[in-house]
């Protein structure tokens, strides 16, 4: 009788809580390895690479969730029924074999566990890490919105053409094609800068969360808007450079900026610019408090 | 006393909720993770394969034969945009039509911006865009409506010539010019461990300079129907 009670206590205290963590790791570690492999080695698909901001987003989400642990423990244990619903949903997603749904099952599963253990306050506490995991779960939305990027592609082609003409290069623009010295550059959907835009916005969210500027809604919105403008402008400039390199037969430079590490460096510089921008904003509007 | 009971109730509810989470996670571990660790095969690393890859490759190499139409010339590996298409010149009576085909090449291959690629290749102007809808009359399968295809239909011209053009992505039980339609079709097929393979079809029919494409519509529609029917009976048959 005595032993039985002891076993029950051990079971309740350790196995239940630690069991959930162990099972989660068993279920999702292979999936995360697969995600990281796809991001680092570009081995899955272009759509998957749209979510490569998860490389830093997921560790960051884990970090803030871990920092919340004291708060989490102090919350009352009050399960919310929605947790059960999301639990079933996440299970079905995981079993579905459809990569998008399997990927989506991770944030849904994590949210369901928050709700099942600590109810709505638990979900609210972990809202930011859950958001970062959700926005880093690869899916095919980029593929589905690509056909609608055509006006943006045309705009980029027109503007790049305009800049090159100003610089004194003979360019003709037809829809999304730039003709320089009888050579063609196509502003493909992948060149429309959607990936860079998504990455910039995701990194901005991390920066806002990290610096606490998040609390000022006006400032956050302003920062996100400027981020989008920087991202789109820098992409137009990059396309202009690519057209220039291709049109003037500087193939090595073209390849370097198009598919080589030049492109990555360019992106890194833009992201660095965001850090400077936020710092600058903090300097020039320090007292603008949130509402 | 009352408070204590409710606190106990709450604790029991909490334990129950925790156990429920554990049970669901255990089911997943048993159903997916243990087989996954044992075999090294995970659902996300092993998507369903294309059962008819051989048939698709044959279209890419040799094209298709349309009943009542005579094949004049076949050219494979014609570079249009970033893809290599099959170009077929076909003839019926005195009418000549060009058939461009791009079959799915490997399991991860998705339709992308083929119509833009073709516009860029021909460098033509277009107008009179409309949607063509046709059903394919094959031996009917019980309890299933005949497959319906939507296609984009428009006029295009270069300084030299005017054309009526029909374009769509064909798949086993239908077709549409929108990549998103194919995506959902393929997703539904994947749920039952199959795939919806696709062939991009573009029919180009020379017409009178600045002629109305309405006059050409019956002919291109019947040709489009024959192409879809041929693909369904030969290329998509093994799905």
XYZ file of C-alpha atoms in Angstrom:
530
model
C 0.000 0.000 0.000
C 2.772 2.320 1.036
C 4.852 1.511 -2.031
C 1.855 1.908 -4.263
C 1.295 5.410 -2.984
C 4.927 6.277 -3.479
C 4.787 5.051 -7.058
C 1.728 7.178 -7.641
C 3.460 10.245 -6.279
C 6.543 9.668 -8.426
C 4.326 9.041 -11.434
C 2.362 12.222 -10.868
C 5.266 14.443 -10.074
C 7.848 13.403 -12.637
C 6.548 11.096 -15.296
C 3.646 13.295 -16.278
C 5.562 16.533 -16.746
C 8.863 15.126 -17.976
C 7.035 12.506 -20.011
C 5.425 15.194 -22.127
C 8.803 16.796 -22.854
C 10.461 13.483 -23.708
C 7.644 12.436 -26.027
C 7.635 15.839 -27.732
C 11.361 15.553 -28.378
C 10.921 12.004 -29.708
C 8.185 13.183 -32.069
C 9.578 16.442 -33.317
C 13.387 16.168 -33.146
C 13.529 14.241 -36.459
C 11.213 16.806 -38.055
C 13.373 19.706 -36.846
C 16.503 17.942 -38.111
C 14.742 17.647 -41.467
C 13.847 21.375 -41.444
C 17.380 22.451 -40.557
C 18.872 20.121 -43.128
C 16.605 21.696 -45.765
C 17.554 25.228 -44.724
C 21.292 24.668 -44.450
C 21.749 22.438 -47.495
C 18.875 23.823 -49.601
C 17.856 20.212 -50.168
C 14.066 20.286 -49.853
C 12.454 22.982 -51.971
C 12.341 26.680 -52.707
C 9.170 26.957 -50.607
C 10.988 25.411 -47.653
C 13.779 27.980 -48.000
C 11.233 30.768 -47.654
C 11.138 29.779 -43.977
C 14.879 29.679 -43.391
C 14.436 32.500 -40.867
C 13.530 29.596 -38.563
C 17.288 28.970 -38.317
C 17.430 31.782 -35.778
C 13.702 31.994 -34.966
C 13.349 28.545 -33.439
C 16.316 28.835 -31.028
C 15.064 32.300 -30.108
C 11.568 30.931 -29.441
C 13.066 28.173 -27.274
C 15.112 30.771 -25.411
C 12.173 33.023 -24.519
C 10.001 30.040 -23.613
C 12.804 28.909 -21.261
C 13.121 32.394 -19.751
C 9.373 32.282 -19.061
C 9.697 29.107 -16.993
C 9.363 30.771 -13.565
C 6.239 32.614 -14.652
C 4.939 29.384 -16.160
C 5.342 27.447 -12.906
C 3.581 30.147 -10.931
C 0.501 30.023 -13.164
C -2.447 28.050 -11.746
C -2.998 24.575 -13.201
C -6.262 25.208 -14.994
C -6.818 23.306 -18.253
C -8.906 24.885 -20.987
C -11.181 22.669 -23.152
C -9.817 24.202 -26.361
C -6.541 22.439 -25.513
C -8.198 19.059 -26.100
C -9.543 20.176 -29.459
C -6.124 21.423 -30.622
C -4.551 18.220 -29.314
C -6.783 16.122 -31.570
C -6.118 18.494 -34.479
C -2.335 18.351 -34.022
C -2.475 14.542 -33.795
C -4.451 14.312 -37.032
C -2.039 16.745 -38.715
C 0.928 14.660 -37.597
C -0.655 11.486 -38.952
C -1.718 13.102 -42.243
C 1.544 12.463 -44.186
C 1.063 15.878 -45.839
C 4.267 17.779 -45.161
C 2.501 21.129 -44.630
C 0.139 19.664 -42.047
C 2.878 17.678 -40.293
C 4.905 20.898 -40.045
C 1.908 22.853 -38.803
C 1.275 20.200 -36.155
C 4.282 21.482 -34.169
C 2.899 24.937 -33.260
C -0.615 23.500 -32.867
C 0.680 20.763 -30.556
C 2.662 23.272 -28.464
C -0.352 25.584 -28.190
C -2.578 22.655 -27.191
C -0.140 21.682 -24.426
C -0.070 25.274 -23.125
C -3.875 25.289 -23.035
C -4.183 21.792 -21.576
C -1.845 22.592 -18.680
C -2.271 26.277 -17.895
C -5.305 27.410 -19.847
C -5.568 30.798 -21.547
C -2.983 32.503 -19.270
C -0.477 29.812 -20.289
C -1.168 30.457 -23.966
C -0.800 34.200 -23.440
C 2.478 33.769 -21.602
C 3.960 31.721 -24.443
C 2.292 33.700 -27.236
C 5.532 35.119 -28.670
C 7.485 31.838 -28.815
C 4.419 30.148 -30.319
C 4.156 32.920 -32.925
C 7.821 32.517 -33.847
C 7.423 28.735 -34.202
C 4.229 29.158 -36.226
C 5.807 31.663 -38.641
C 8.804 29.364 -39.112
C 6.788 26.205 -39.883
C 7.377 25.584 -43.601
C 4.302 25.433 -45.838
C 3.320 26.062 -49.430
C 1.783 29.514 -48.988
C 4.734 31.109 -50.883
C 3.969 28.762 -53.796
C 0.308 29.744 -53.736
C 0.953 33.491 -53.640
C 3.724 33.480 -56.259
C 1.318 33.868 -59.211
C 0.102 37.105 -57.617
C 3.628 38.551 -57.479
C 3.432 39.434 -61.198
C 2.613 43.154 -60.696
C 5.527 43.376 -58.252
C 7.806 41.671 -60.793
C 6.714 44.126 -63.472
C 7.276 47.052 -61.108
C 10.786 45.780 -60.291
C 11.567 45.302 -63.992
C 10.298 48.811 -64.863
C 12.205 50.484 -62.041
C 15.434 48.573 -62.673
C 15.146 49.482 -66.369
C 14.583 53.132 -65.491
C 17.653 53.223 -63.216
C 19.848 51.544 -65.833
C 18.709 54.002 -68.522
C 19.575 56.876 -66.168
C 23.041 55.372 -65.721
C 23.396 55.363 -69.488
C 22.843 51.732 -70.372
C 20.663 50.745 -73.299
C 17.818 48.680 -71.800
C 14.435 47.638 -73.120
C 11.756 46.418 -70.717
C 9.014 44.023 -71.842
C 6.712 42.913 -68.998
C 9.100 41.072 -66.655
C 11.995 40.841 -69.112
C 14.923 43.231 -69.380
C 16.862 43.207 -72.630
C 20.416 44.553 -72.398
C 22.781 44.210 -75.359
C 20.576 41.398 -76.765
C 20.832 39.501 -73.474
C 17.725 38.741 -71.450
C 17.240 39.023 -67.702
C 13.964 37.691 -66.333
C 12.572 39.025 -63.069
C 11.269 35.611 -61.955
C 8.806 35.238 -59.064
C 11.695 34.102 -56.868
C 13.442 37.372 -57.709
C 10.440 39.422 -56.588
C 11.973 39.641 -53.148
C 9.120 37.981 -51.267
C 11.550 35.733 -49.421
C 13.662 38.702 -48.360
C 10.510 40.581 -47.357
C 9.306 37.693 -45.172
C 12.744 37.230 -43.629
C 13.066 40.973 -42.916
C 9.653 41.112 -41.270
C 10.395 38.019 -39.175
C 13.752 39.407 -38.057
C 12.015 42.723 -37.269
C 9.574 40.883 -35.020
C 12.492 39.252 -33.210
C 14.204 42.633 -32.823
C 10.994 44.235 -31.537
C 10.545 41.430 -29.019
C 14.205 41.481 -28.006
C 14.409 45.252 -27.440
C 10.960 45.508 -25.885
C 9.930 48.173 -28.433
C 6.960 45.825 -28.939
C 5.187 47.674 -26.100
C 4.954 50.797 -28.221
C 2.501 49.942 -30.939
C 3.118 53.070 -32.999
C 6.852 52.571 -33.045
C 6.516 48.859 -33.885
C 4.216 49.586 -36.798
C 6.513 52.327 -38.090
C 9.477 49.954 -37.852
C 7.647 47.191 -39.749
C 6.584 49.610 -42.496
C 10.117 50.974 -42.921
C 11.428 47.394 -42.932
C 9.101 46.509 -45.814
C 10.156 49.585 -47.788
C 13.861 48.866 -47.232
C 13.353 45.256 -48.246
C 11.547 46.092 -51.492
C 13.948 48.920 -52.404
C 17.032 46.827 -51.755
C 15.597 44.072 -53.917
C 15.024 46.477 -56.813
C 18.613 47.618 -56.449
C 19.843 44.040 -56.412
C 17.915 43.237 -59.583
C 19.376 46.341 -61.214
C 22.893 45.190 -60.348
C 22.147 41.688 -61.644
C 20.843 43.071 -64.926
C 23.896 45.307 -65.211
C 26.320 42.416 -64.563
C 24.513 40.097 -66.969
C 24.106 42.736 -69.671
C 27.751 43.771 -69.548
C 28.920 40.134 -69.499
C 30.386 40.150 -66.005
C 29.286 36.543 -65.514
C 31.365 35.860 -62.398
C 29.877 38.829 -60.570
C 26.394 37.894 -61.771
C 26.663 34.343 -60.462
C 28.198 35.561 -57.212
C 25.310 37.917 -56.481
C 22.614 35.681 -57.948
C 23.281 32.257 -56.468
C 26.597 32.542 -54.649
C 27.435 33.871 -51.224
C 27.142 37.418 -52.566
C 23.371 37.108 -52.318
C 23.608 35.920 -48.719
C 26.019 38.732 -47.876
C 23.646 41.238 -49.446
C 20.754 39.881 -47.357
C 22.886 39.935 -44.207
C 23.752 43.591 -44.854
C 20.058 44.463 -45.185
C 19.288 42.672 -41.918
C 22.194 44.526 -40.279
C 20.636 47.730 -41.542
C 17.437 46.833 -39.634
C 19.390 46.646 -36.360
C 20.879 50.095 -37.051
C 17.440 51.408 -37.953
C 15.894 50.226 -34.682
C 18.823 51.669 -32.737
C 18.365 54.968 -34.565
C 14.648 54.974 -33.894
C 15.338 54.363 -30.213
C 17.725 57.315 -30.226
C 15.464 59.780 -31.997
C 12.111 58.897 -30.429
C 13.139 57.680 -26.996
C 10.179 58.944 -25.045
C 7.426 57.929 -27.438
C 5.518 55.618 -25.177
C 3.015 53.035 -26.299
C -0.730 53.230 -26.379
C -14.754 22.363 3.044
C -16.492 23.266 -0.179
C -13.412 25.091 -1.352
C -11.228 22.080 -0.669
C -13.471 19.852 -2.736
C -13.426 22.239 -5.668
C -9.648 22.515 -5.387
C -9.439 18.744 -5.456
C -11.732 18.633 -8.448
C -9.558 21.143 -10.235
C -6.468 19.102 -9.477
C -8.146 15.985 -10.825
C -9.157 17.832 -13.988
C -5.607 19.041 -14.374
C -4.197 15.529 -13.960
C -6.736 14.179 -16.427
C -5.807 16.825 -18.976
C -2.132 16.006 -18.532
C -2.789 12.294 -18.974
C -4.786 13.027 -22.126
C -1.839 14.923 -23.626
C 0.438 12.020 -22.728
C -1.893 9.463 -24.271
C -2.124 11.340 -27.561
C 1.632 11.852 -27.709
C 2.160 8.141 -26.931
C -0.178 7.181 -29.770
C 1.851 9.313 -32.180
C 5.129 7.897 -30.900
C 3.773 4.385 -31.383
C 2.257 5.018 -34.794
C 4.913 7.201 -36.416
C 8.032 7.755 -34.304
C 8.921 4.150 -33.378
C 8.559 2.905 -36.982
C 10.411 6.049 -38.052
C 13.374 5.465 -35.761
C 13.387 1.752 -36.595
C 13.419 2.150 -40.371
C 14.808 5.670 -40.794
C 11.834 6.410 -43.045
C 9.644 9.339 -42.024
C 6.469 10.520 -43.721
C 8.144 13.830 -44.548
C 11.224 12.273 -46.139
C 9.223 9.778 -48.201
C 6.434 11.507 -50.098
C 4.326 9.280 -52.366
C 6.112 8.644 -55.661
C 4.868 9.133 -59.202
C 3.419 5.864 -60.416
C 3.433 7.006 -64.037
C 6.882 8.571 -64.319
C 7.676 6.319 -67.294
C 4.600 7.488 -69.183
C 5.412 11.132 -68.428
C 8.969 10.655 -69.704
C 7.624 9.098 -72.883
C 5.505 12.214 -73.544
C 8.568 14.383 -72.927
C 10.593 12.354 -75.455
C 8.094 11.413 -78.140
C 4.953 13.491 -77.676
C 1.438 12.135 -78.160
C -0.668 11.070 -81.124
C -4.045 12.769 -81.375
C -6.800 10.879 -83.202
C -7.604 12.475 -86.607
C -4.540 14.704 -86.404
C -1.410 13.891 -88.335
C 1.955 14.533 -86.712
C 4.182 16.566 -89.043
C 7.169 17.225 -86.822
C 8.244 16.526 -83.239
C 11.048 18.333 -81.490
C 12.005 17.582 -77.896
C 14.152 19.555 -75.441
C 13.102 22.964 -76.748
C 14.275 25.481 -74.164
C 11.412 27.780 -73.100
C 12.147 29.795 -69.986
C 13.957 27.433 -67.637
C 12.272 24.254 -68.916
C 12.666 21.922 -71.864
C 9.404 21.440 -73.684
C 8.211 19.056 -76.330
C 7.017 20.845 -79.460
C 4.735 18.997 -81.841
C 3.431 20.250 -85.161
C 0.152 18.589 -86.077
C -2.185 18.792 -89.059
C -5.809 18.021 -89.819
C -7.142 18.680 -93.315
C -5.442 21.978 -94.103
C -5.214 23.274 -90.544
C -1.881 23.262 -88.781
C -1.566 23.562 -85.019
C 1.386 23.650 -82.646
C 1.215 21.594 -79.469
C 3.576 22.433 -76.603
C 3.819 19.858 -73.812
C 5.722 19.951 -70.532
C 5.142 16.838 -68.399
C 6.100 16.678 -64.742
C 9.683 15.475 -64.639
C 10.291 14.258 -61.077
C 8.182 13.870 -57.919
C 8.968 17.321 -56.477
C 8.450 19.108 -59.815
C 5.605 21.634 -59.521
C 3.970 23.726 -62.215
C 5.225 27.303 -61.858
C 4.999 30.158 -64.361
C 4.811 28.183 -67.611
C 2.362 30.610 -69.263
C 4.662 33.566 -68.621
C 7.605 31.534 -69.942
C 5.703 30.951 -73.180
C 4.795 34.658 -73.457
C 8.466 35.521 -72.979
C 9.571 32.906 -75.503
C 7.276 34.090 -78.282
C 7.445 37.780 -77.337
C 3.890 38.198 -78.498
C 1.096 40.586 -77.525
C -2.141 39.109 -76.173
C -5.783 40.132 -75.780
C -9.359 38.692 -75.677
C -8.555 36.597 -72.598
C -11.348 34.241 -71.588
C -11.885 30.901 -69.896
C -12.682 27.781 -71.868
C -14.583 24.983 -70.085
C -14.952 21.528 -71.542
C -15.751 18.044 -70.322
C -13.990 14.948 -71.532
C -16.220 12.225 -72.882
C -14.520 8.975 -72.046
C -16.129 5.708 -70.989
C -17.928 7.040 -67.897
C -16.877 5.803 -64.478
C -19.946 5.000 -62.351
C -20.817 7.574 -59.657
C -18.300 10.050 -60.974
C -19.048 13.140 -63.049
C -17.093 13.403 -66.300
C -13.828 15.259 -65.728
C -14.099 18.983 -66.367
C -11.223 21.083 -67.601
C -10.807 24.833 -67.417
C -8.326 26.448 -69.766
C -7.188 29.944 -70.591
C -8.089 30.973 -74.124
C -6.745 34.125 -75.746
C -5.511 35.754 -78.911
C -1.838 36.517 -79.419
C 0.072 38.126 -82.226
C 3.554 38.934 -83.410
C 4.302 41.315 -86.292
C 4.145 38.283 -88.598
C 1.182 36.220 -87.393
C -1.940 35.944 -85.221
C -2.819 32.911 -83.072
C -5.601 31.458 -80.958
C -4.009 29.949 -77.839
C -5.366 27.470 -75.247
C -3.374 26.611 -72.129
C -3.959 24.443 -69.071
C -2.319 22.032 -66.661
C -3.783 18.583 -67.228
C -4.011 16.078 -64.368
C -5.636 12.640 -64.001
C -9.222 13.797 -63.486
C -9.308 17.342 -64.762
C -7.280 20.431 -65.476
C -6.945 24.154 -64.917
C -4.538 26.946 -65.841
C -4.100 27.815 -62.131
C -1.193 26.228 -60.262
C -3.165 26.503 -57.027
C -5.886 24.170 -58.371
C -3.261 21.565 -59.136
C -1.751 22.065 -55.676
C -5.032 21.229 -53.894
C -5.658 18.304 -56.246
C -2.204 16.929 -55.450
C -2.631 17.524 -51.696
C -5.888 15.562 -51.660
C -4.220 12.753 -53.623
C -1.282 12.719 -51.172
C -3.674 12.140 -48.279
C -4.431 8.741 -49.791
C -0.788 8.126 -50.655
C -1.137 8.949 -54.344
C -0.033 11.890 -56.455
C -1.706 14.047 -59.075
C 0.903 14.252 -61.821
C 0.580 17.060 -64.338
C 1.299 17.982 -67.935
C 1.383 21.616 -69.031
C -0.405 21.889 -72.385
C -0.335 24.830 -74.744
C -2.146 24.667 -78.079
C -1.290 27.351 -80.612
C -3.462 27.683 -83.699
C -2.543 30.208 -86.409
C -5.602 32.273 -87.441
C -6.353 35.106 -89.874
C -4.398 38.307 -89.076
C -6.360 40.124 -86.335
C -9.098 37.480 -86.746
C -11.691 36.789 -84.049
C -10.783 33.780 -81.894
C -14.485 32.883 -81.608
C -14.273 31.427 -85.114
C -11.435 29.171 -84.022
C -13.111 28.166 -80.757
C -14.924 24.951 -81.887
C -11.748 23.599 -83.449
C -9.395 24.376 -80.526
C -11.978 23.108 -78.067
C -12.273 19.735 -79.766
C -8.488 19.537 -80.072
C -8.058 20.430 -76.389
C -10.598 17.730 -75.488
C -8.729 15.153 -77.548
C -5.416 16.100 -75.915
C -6.877 15.790 -72.396
C -8.577 12.491 -73.275
C -5.340 11.118 -74.759
C -3.345 12.122 -71.675
C -5.964 10.580 -69.398
C -6.083 7.249 -71.190
C -2.359 6.874 -71.780
C -0.240 9.095 -69.560
C -2.265 9.232 -66.346
C -3.628 5.700 -66.657
C -1.369 4.185 -64.032
C -2.595 6.311 -61.171
